[in-house]
Coordinates of C-alpha atoms in Angstrom, one line a residue:
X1 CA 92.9 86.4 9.1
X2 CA 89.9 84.8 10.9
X3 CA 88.8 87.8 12.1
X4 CA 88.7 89.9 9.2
X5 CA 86.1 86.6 7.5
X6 CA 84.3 86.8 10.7
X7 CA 83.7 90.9 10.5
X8 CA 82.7 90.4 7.0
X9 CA 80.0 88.0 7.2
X10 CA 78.8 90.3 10.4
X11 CA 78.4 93.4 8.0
X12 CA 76.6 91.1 5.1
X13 CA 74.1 89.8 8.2
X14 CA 73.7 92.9 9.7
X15 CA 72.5 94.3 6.0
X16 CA 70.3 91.5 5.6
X17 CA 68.6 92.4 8.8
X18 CA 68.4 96.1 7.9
X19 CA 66.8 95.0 4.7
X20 CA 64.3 92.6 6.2
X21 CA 63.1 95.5 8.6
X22 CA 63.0 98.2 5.5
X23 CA 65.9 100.4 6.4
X24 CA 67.7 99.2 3.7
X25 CA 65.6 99.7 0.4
X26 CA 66.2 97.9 -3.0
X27 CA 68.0 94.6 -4.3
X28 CA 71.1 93.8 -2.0
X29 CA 72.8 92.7 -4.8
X30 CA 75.7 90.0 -4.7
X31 CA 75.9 89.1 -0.5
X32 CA 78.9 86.8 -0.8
X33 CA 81.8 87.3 0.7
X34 CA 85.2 87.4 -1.3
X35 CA 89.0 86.2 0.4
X36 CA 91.4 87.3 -2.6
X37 CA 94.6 85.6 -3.4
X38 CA 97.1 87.9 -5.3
X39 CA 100.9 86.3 -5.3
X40 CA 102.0 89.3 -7.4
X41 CA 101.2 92.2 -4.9
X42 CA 101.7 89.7 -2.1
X43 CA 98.4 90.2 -0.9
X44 CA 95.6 88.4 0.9
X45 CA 91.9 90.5 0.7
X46 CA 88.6 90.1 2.2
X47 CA 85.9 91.8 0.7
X48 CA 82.1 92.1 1.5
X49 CA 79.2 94.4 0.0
X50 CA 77.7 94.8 4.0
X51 CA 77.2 97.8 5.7
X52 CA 80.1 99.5 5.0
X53 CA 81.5 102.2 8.0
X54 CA 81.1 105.6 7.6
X55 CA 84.4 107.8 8.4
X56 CA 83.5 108.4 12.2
X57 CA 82.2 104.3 12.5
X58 CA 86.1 103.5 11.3
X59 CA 87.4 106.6 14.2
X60 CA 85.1 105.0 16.5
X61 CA 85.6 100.9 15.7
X62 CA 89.3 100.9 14.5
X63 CA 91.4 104.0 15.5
X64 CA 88.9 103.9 19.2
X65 CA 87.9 100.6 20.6
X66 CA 90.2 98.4 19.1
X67 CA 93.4 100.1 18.4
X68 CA 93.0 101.1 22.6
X69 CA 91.7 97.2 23.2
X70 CA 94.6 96.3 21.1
X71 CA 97.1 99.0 22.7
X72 CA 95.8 98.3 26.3
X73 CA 96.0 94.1 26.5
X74 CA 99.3 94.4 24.5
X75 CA 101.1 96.6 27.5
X76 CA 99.3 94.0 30.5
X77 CA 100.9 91.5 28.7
X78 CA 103.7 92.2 27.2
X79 CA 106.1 90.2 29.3
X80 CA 104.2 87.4 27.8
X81 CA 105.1 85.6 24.5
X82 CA 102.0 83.0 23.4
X83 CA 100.3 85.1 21.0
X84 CA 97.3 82.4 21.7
X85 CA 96.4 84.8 24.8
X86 CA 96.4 88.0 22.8
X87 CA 93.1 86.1 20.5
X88 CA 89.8 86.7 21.5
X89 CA 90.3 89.8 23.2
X90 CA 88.0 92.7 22.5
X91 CA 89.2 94.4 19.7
X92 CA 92.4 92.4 18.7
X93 CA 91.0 90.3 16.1
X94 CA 91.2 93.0 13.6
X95 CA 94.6 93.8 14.8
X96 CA 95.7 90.3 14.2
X97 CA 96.2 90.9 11.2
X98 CA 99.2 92.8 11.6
X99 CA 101.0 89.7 13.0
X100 CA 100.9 88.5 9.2
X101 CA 101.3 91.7 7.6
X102 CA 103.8 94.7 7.0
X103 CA 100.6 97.3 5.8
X104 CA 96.9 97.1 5.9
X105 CA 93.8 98.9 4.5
X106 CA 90.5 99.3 4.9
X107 CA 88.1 100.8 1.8
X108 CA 84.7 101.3 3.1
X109 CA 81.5 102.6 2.3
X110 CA 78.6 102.8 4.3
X111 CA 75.1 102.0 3.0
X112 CA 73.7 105.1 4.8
X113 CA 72.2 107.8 2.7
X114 CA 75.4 110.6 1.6
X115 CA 78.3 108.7 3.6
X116 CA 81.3 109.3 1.8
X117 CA 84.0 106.4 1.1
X118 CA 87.0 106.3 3.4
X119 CA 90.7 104.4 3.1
X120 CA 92.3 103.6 5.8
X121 CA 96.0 102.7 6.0
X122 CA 98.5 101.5 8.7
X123 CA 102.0 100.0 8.0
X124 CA 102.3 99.1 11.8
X125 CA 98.8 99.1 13.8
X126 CA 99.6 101.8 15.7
X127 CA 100.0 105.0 13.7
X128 CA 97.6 105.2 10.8
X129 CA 96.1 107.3 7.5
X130 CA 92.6 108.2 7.1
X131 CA 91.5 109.7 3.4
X132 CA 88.3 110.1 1.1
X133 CA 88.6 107.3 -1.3
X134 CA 86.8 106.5 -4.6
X135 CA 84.9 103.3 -3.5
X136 CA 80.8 103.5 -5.2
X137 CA 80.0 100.4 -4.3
X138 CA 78.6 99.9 -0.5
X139 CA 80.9 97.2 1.9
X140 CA 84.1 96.9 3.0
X141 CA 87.5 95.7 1.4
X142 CA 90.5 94.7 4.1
X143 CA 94.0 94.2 2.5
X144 CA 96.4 92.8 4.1
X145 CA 99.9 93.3 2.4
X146 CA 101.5 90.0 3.7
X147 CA 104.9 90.2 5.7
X148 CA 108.0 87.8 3.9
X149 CA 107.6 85.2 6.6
X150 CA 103.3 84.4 6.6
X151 CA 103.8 83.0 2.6
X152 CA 101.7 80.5 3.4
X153 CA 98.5 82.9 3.2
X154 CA 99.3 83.0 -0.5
X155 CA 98.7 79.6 -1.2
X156 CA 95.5 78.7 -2.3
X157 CA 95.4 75.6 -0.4
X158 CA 95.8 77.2 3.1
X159 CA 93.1 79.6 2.4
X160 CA 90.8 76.9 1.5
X161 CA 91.2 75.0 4.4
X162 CA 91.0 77.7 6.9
X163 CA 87.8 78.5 4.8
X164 CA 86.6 75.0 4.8
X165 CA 87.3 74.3 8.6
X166 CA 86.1 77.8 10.2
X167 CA 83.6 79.4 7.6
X168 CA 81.5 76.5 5.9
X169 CA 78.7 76.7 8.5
X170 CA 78.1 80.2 8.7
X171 CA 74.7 81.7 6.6
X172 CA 76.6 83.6 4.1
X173 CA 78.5 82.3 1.1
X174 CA 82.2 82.6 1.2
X175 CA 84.4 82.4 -1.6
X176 CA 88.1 82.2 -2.8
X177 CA 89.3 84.1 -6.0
X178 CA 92.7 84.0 -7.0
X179 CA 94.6 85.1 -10.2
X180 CA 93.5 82.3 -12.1
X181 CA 89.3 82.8 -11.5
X182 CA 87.1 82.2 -9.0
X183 CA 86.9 78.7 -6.9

């Protein structure tokens, strides 16, 4: 979703800056940000090599603020039905996402020295897994495993136009990959 785009570019930026100011040391590497396309596994990915979380940044960011943002404007409101008032509220961007999807992850690794990769999975964005994972390579890499009835993120031509329309302005790159190469 939007969201997830808008978080991604956030972390690239926010590495930039730390590299700019010499807390970050060495070649940044590849900055883009990827939105994957994979019809098999019914999936729709962002991915970014930015700051990364740590284990207690993802307690504090996900399972804290926004799960409780989420959580909290969803019991206000719940005698309400346009999902347009539940966007834009603190924290429920990333939990968005769950409006399209049946599970989502989050593999992330922090660029700080000795953080240790961490996967976290929730089928319903309210009770969730948090593990060590194998990720070596600093960023952040959202999956969203895409519910029967949001198809449409799974055609390449909907993702480029939300891409086109919302993302071609911003001041890092953004591109589409699907199962046929990179566009």
């Amino acid at each position: 979703r939007c969201e997830l785009i808008s978080n991604a570019v956030d972390a690239t930026t926010k590495l930039k800056t730390l590299s700019s100011v010499g807390e970050v040391k060495g070649d940044l590497g590849d900055t883009r940000v990827r939105v994957s396309i994979d019809k098999n596994k019914k999936t729709l990915t962002v991915s970014d090599h930015g700051i990364g979380m740590t284990s207690e940044e993802v307690d504090k960011y996900i399972n804290q603020i926004a799960f409780s943002g989420a959580k909290d404007f969803l019991e206000k409101y719940k005698d309400k039905t346009d999902e347009g008032q539940i966007i834009g509220h603190f924290g429920l961007g990333f939990y968005s996402s769950f409006m399209v999807s049946d599970k989502v992850e989050i593999e992330t690794l922090s660029y700080k020295d000795g953080a240790e990769a961490v996967l976290w999975s929730s089928k319903d964005g309210t009770d969730y897994e948090l593990e060590k994972s194998t990720k070596n390579t600093r960023g952040t890499v959202v999956t969203m495993y895409l519910s029967e009835d949001s198809k449409e993120f799974q055609e390449e031509y909907t993702v480029t136009s939300v891409l086109k329309k919302y993302f071609s302005f911003l001041p890092v790159n953004i591109y589409l990959v699907n199962v046929d190469g990179v566009k």
